[in-house]
């Protein structure tokens, strides 16, 4: 065991020593090779280079060119040379650019000096142009003065008088009226005598006298200066006899008239007015010599009436009371219970008519002498129609309580309320003229005519010799049927042959005549004065415009333009006006209208731009010299030469190539919304100005900055918070076209311009964007207002609509006050009222443009239309307006105008127009 271990040690120790010796030897040899071999090699190589000379060096340092002779670094050398060359070029270019910058800076300084000099030259040129334009206008004014309201001429104080006529019974305007006292530009001043200071004034009917005095105060033609008067008016009736004041004798009344201070011996330019309040009125002026004074009364004999000089007037039924429109029956249905009715009694012929048998035929009667009176035949024929029962008629020739009447005249039966109830159920109302052919007009017949028109019964006047009120100025054939008495046997056939459309048109015209000429004392007096003024061809007084009380405001920074609302791309909507606003021309038809359209305009029912042009209400209607002529096709034809593409976009063209519109915006305590809406109008072409109707009693905030849109913004203060203020004819509105828009309505510029172009093609219509319609509720038998989307409409909301300023006058001054009162009561429905008015006048529906049905105003405060009661109130408004008008004037339409190519991007040399679909 021990030996084995010891032998192992001895045997194993020898290799270990050998291995250690070998390791030491290897380490030494490795050290020698790593250290001494490089040194020896370096020395050897260095000795070889030195022995071979500088040209034979292999490993020593060489010049740069020689280094590049090595193949492995030739590419690197080429790169180095290229970079060096580019750096040299860039440096040269940098120096060149620095020099160019210096030269450009010098040129900039020179341009700045040139710009300053050019500005000075431009300012001088502007001054020269302004002076030249001023000189040009002065030269043009000398030859072509600008049309304006004519200067008023005053008649001479010294009246030279007129040559005496052959007879006072043959008086005509040319021989008995002094035109020198009534120049065309006189304004038609009228002096009214104070009859209370004259003897016959005590005998005047108190109601007539009071109503006449009230009407005189409201007339704009009445003057207190008799020396400049064109017409002198004297109230001579109706007279009432009483114990304390007996009626004056004809001779005494004649002396009293001649004693008037301005009678001037013959009474020329005087008008004697006799207003009848009762059916029985004595013709006490028959035996009075009135000289050259004209007579206006309800009763005339043939030998007394001077055609074209005297005037047949309507009776004064409503002396001091106003008619209640809610009590007036509706105009529909067209056919009523009775085909025709007549109630009256004529004492002289009643007994013979009832006792005698049926009259002989006209053929038998014509074999002998013509009959002098057809009243008996009329009674027999009407009774035969009633007995035939072909149609339901009501004829009564006896009265329980007949009203007093003139001889041969048909007396009225019963009280006025009883007669009206019968007429409300009558399609036609017979008016039989007096049997005496010499009695041309009577108060009784005038009363029958008044009552028939009041309740919508179409008058049928039997007797071609009768003279209806204002017969020379009113075309009665459009509201009444005139039948000679010999045609009484054909009357039934004639009445049954009329169509419903004709009947409704005649009923509408009759309602128009009654409201305009007969309904109130103001209308009666105004019609009398308008009749004389129209006969002598004096234009009416200029229209009264609502004076605007402007609220001062501060303009802020220049307004921007909302890209979403005014981004039109390359579409040129028209020039943005940089010159002063251009107002619509006025006073284009001062006298041509009077001379050419006198008869026609009186004859027409309310048609477009012919509503009441020469009526008692003409002082409050737009003077045709101001607004009508230029808006109804009477303007001079412009230089419209067609055009397409850019030419069509850049100009309006047409017959009125230069025209602007005014934006009227109603607002109430929404300053932020208002400012945003005004700013969106910046850059809108053809905009004249913006009129902001400030409907709030609180003034705008002192620190409120209004946007500067480059055009005038007129802020108008109102007397009260009323939606009717939207349609007041403000005097600051100088254009015919008005864009009525809410302060929260969002319209793009291209939409506004498209609507403006469409309105110019239909100036008598409302042209707008949101459409609405009315519908009949069968269950409740009433009208409803509907705002649902529909292909048919009858209204366009005036929150975004164009209309003619003419309608602002009609809405504010002519439309029944009851409608405006309801608008104020509900603070609603003003847009419905305007649609009713325009449709009633034109008998045309509005025009809707584009497919827009509503407006969305994100972030706007709550509007009136969001109230829960909004639609309920509008239902009530429609039904109330129908009662006032007597029928539903709104008309349905499926017509809509859309922009087809108006905003389509086309080359300028291609056609770009808009189409109606």
Short mmCIF file of N, CA and C in Angstrom, two decimals, residues 173 188 221 231 271 296 308-313 469-474 517 523-538 598 602 614-616 618:
data_model
loop_
_atom_site.label_atom_id
_atom_site.label_comp_id
_atom_site.label_asym_id
_atom_site.label_seq_id
_atom_site.Cartn_x
_atom_site.Cartn_y
_atom_site.Cartn_z
N UNK A 173 -115.29 121.62 -65.21
CA UNK A 173 -114.05 122.05 -64.58
C UNK A 173 -113.34 123.10 -65.42
N UNK A 188 -102.06 120.36 -53.25
CA UNK A 188 -103.50 120.30 -53.07
C UNK A 188 -103.92 120.77 -51.66
N UNK A 221 -104.19 117.16 -46.19
CA UNK A 221 -104.36 118.20 -47.19
C UNK A 221 -104.95 119.49 -46.61
N UNK A 231 -108.73 124.39 -52.81
CA UNK A 231 -110.14 124.03 -52.70
C UNK A 231 -110.67 124.50 -51.36
N UNK A 271 -116.46 123.60 -52.73
CA UNK A 271 -117.13 122.31 -52.75
C UNK A 271 -118.12 122.27 -51.59
N UNK A 296 -121.28 117.97 -53.65
CA UNK A 296 -121.03 116.56 -53.37
C UNK A 296 -122.09 116.09 -52.39
N UNK A 308 -119.25 115.38 -64.46
CA UNK A 308 -117.84 115.72 -64.44
C UNK A 308 -117.49 116.87 -63.53
N UNK A 309 -118.50 117.47 -62.89
CA UNK A 309 -118.26 118.61 -62.00
C UNK A 309 -118.77 118.31 -60.60
N UNK A 310 -120.02 117.93 -60.48
CA UNK A 310 -120.58 117.52 -59.20
C UNK A 310 -120.15 116.09 -58.88
N UNK A 311 -120.41 115.68 -57.67
CA UNK A 311 -119.92 114.39 -57.21
C UNK A 311 -121.00 113.66 -56.43
N UNK A 312 -121.30 112.42 -56.86
CA UNK A 312 -122.22 111.57 -56.11
C UNK A 312 -121.40 110.83 -55.04
N UNK A 313 -121.76 111.02 -53.77
CA UNK A 313 -121.00 110.43 -52.68
C UNK A 313 -121.86 109.39 -51.97
N UNK A 469 -122.10 105.97 -56.38
CA UNK A 469 -121.09 106.88 -55.84
C UNK A 469 -119.77 106.80 -56.61
N UNK A 470 -119.23 107.97 -56.92
CA UNK A 470 -117.95 108.11 -57.60
C UNK A 470 -117.92 107.29 -58.91
N UNK A 471 -119.02 107.27 -59.64
CA UNK A 471 -119.16 106.40 -60.80
C UNK A 471 -118.17 106.73 -61.88
N UNK A 472 -117.66 107.96 -61.94
CA UNK A 472 -116.69 108.31 -62.96
C UNK A 472 -115.27 107.83 -62.62
N UNK A 473 -115.06 107.44 -61.39
CA UNK A 473 -113.72 107.07 -60.95
C UNK A 473 -113.62 105.61 -60.52
N UNK A 474 -114.73 105.00 -60.19
CA UNK A 474 -114.73 103.61 -59.75
C UNK A 474 -115.39 102.76 -60.81
N UNK A 517 -113.56 103.22 -49.40
CA UNK A 517 -114.26 104.46 -49.70
C UNK A 517 -115.44 104.77 -48.77
N UNK A 523 -112.69 107.90 -44.36
CA UNK A 523 -112.63 107.41 -45.73
C UNK A 523 -113.55 108.20 -46.65
N UNK A 524 -114.71 108.55 -46.16
CA UNK A 524 -115.67 109.30 -46.99
C UNK A 524 -115.10 110.67 -47.35
N UNK A 525 -114.59 111.40 -46.36
CA UNK A 525 -114.03 112.72 -46.65
C UNK A 525 -112.78 112.58 -47.52
N UNK A 526 -111.93 111.60 -47.20
CA UNK A 526 -110.73 111.41 -48.01
C UNK A 526 -111.06 111.07 -49.44
N UNK A 527 -112.09 110.28 -49.67
CA UNK A 527 -112.47 109.93 -51.03
C UNK A 527 -113.00 111.14 -51.79
N UNK A 528 -113.74 111.98 -51.11
CA UNK A 528 -114.25 113.20 -51.75
C UNK A 528 -113.09 114.09 -52.19
N UNK A 529 -112.13 114.30 -51.29
CA UNK A 529 -110.98 115.14 -51.64
C UNK A 529 -110.14 114.49 -52.73
N UNK A 530 -109.95 113.16 -52.64
CA UNK A 530 -109.16 112.48 -53.65
C UNK A 530 -109.84 112.53 -55.01
N UNK A 531 -111.16 112.52 -55.04
CA UNK A 531 -111.88 112.60 -56.31
C UNK A 531 -111.63 113.93 -57.00
N UNK A 532 -111.72 115.02 -56.24
CA UNK A 532 -111.47 116.33 -56.83
C UNK A 532 -110.01 116.45 -57.25
N UNK A 533 -109.10 116.00 -56.39
CA UNK A 533 -107.68 116.09 -56.72
C UNK A 533 -107.34 115.29 -57.97
N UNK A 534 -107.95 114.11 -58.12
CA UNK A 534 -107.69 113.29 -59.30
C UNK A 534 -108.26 113.93 -60.55
N UNK A 535 -109.40 114.55 -60.43
CA UNK A 535 -110.00 115.19 -61.61
C UNK A 535 -109.13 116.31 -62.13
N UNK A 536 -108.52 117.07 -61.24
CA UNK A 536 -107.68 118.20 -61.67
C UNK A 536 -106.23 117.78 -61.85
N UNK A 537 -105.93 116.47 -61.72
CA UNK A 537 -104.63 115.88 -62.04
C UNK A 537 -103.51 116.41 -61.17
N UNK A 538 -103.78 116.62 -59.90
CA UNK A 538 -102.74 116.99 -58.95
C UNK A 538 -102.24 115.72 -58.28
N UNK A 598 -104.95 107.28 -64.26
CA UNK A 598 -105.98 107.72 -63.33
C UNK A 598 -107.15 106.76 -63.28
N UNK A 602 -107.99 103.36 -60.36
CA UNK A 602 -109.19 103.40 -59.53
C UNK A 602 -110.05 102.17 -59.77
N UNK A 614 -105.16 106.16 -55.61
CA UNK A 614 -105.82 107.47 -55.52
C UNK A 614 -107.07 107.33 -54.66
N UNK A 615 -106.89 106.91 -53.47
CA UNK A 615 -108.00 106.67 -52.57
C UNK A 615 -107.89 107.61 -51.40
N UNK A 616 -108.87 107.57 -50.50
CA UNK A 616 -108.74 108.43 -49.34
C UNK A 616 -107.52 108.12 -48.52
N UNK A 618 -104.58 107.66 -49.82
CA UNK A 618 -103.36 107.87 -50.59
C UNK A 618 -102.31 108.68 -49.87
#
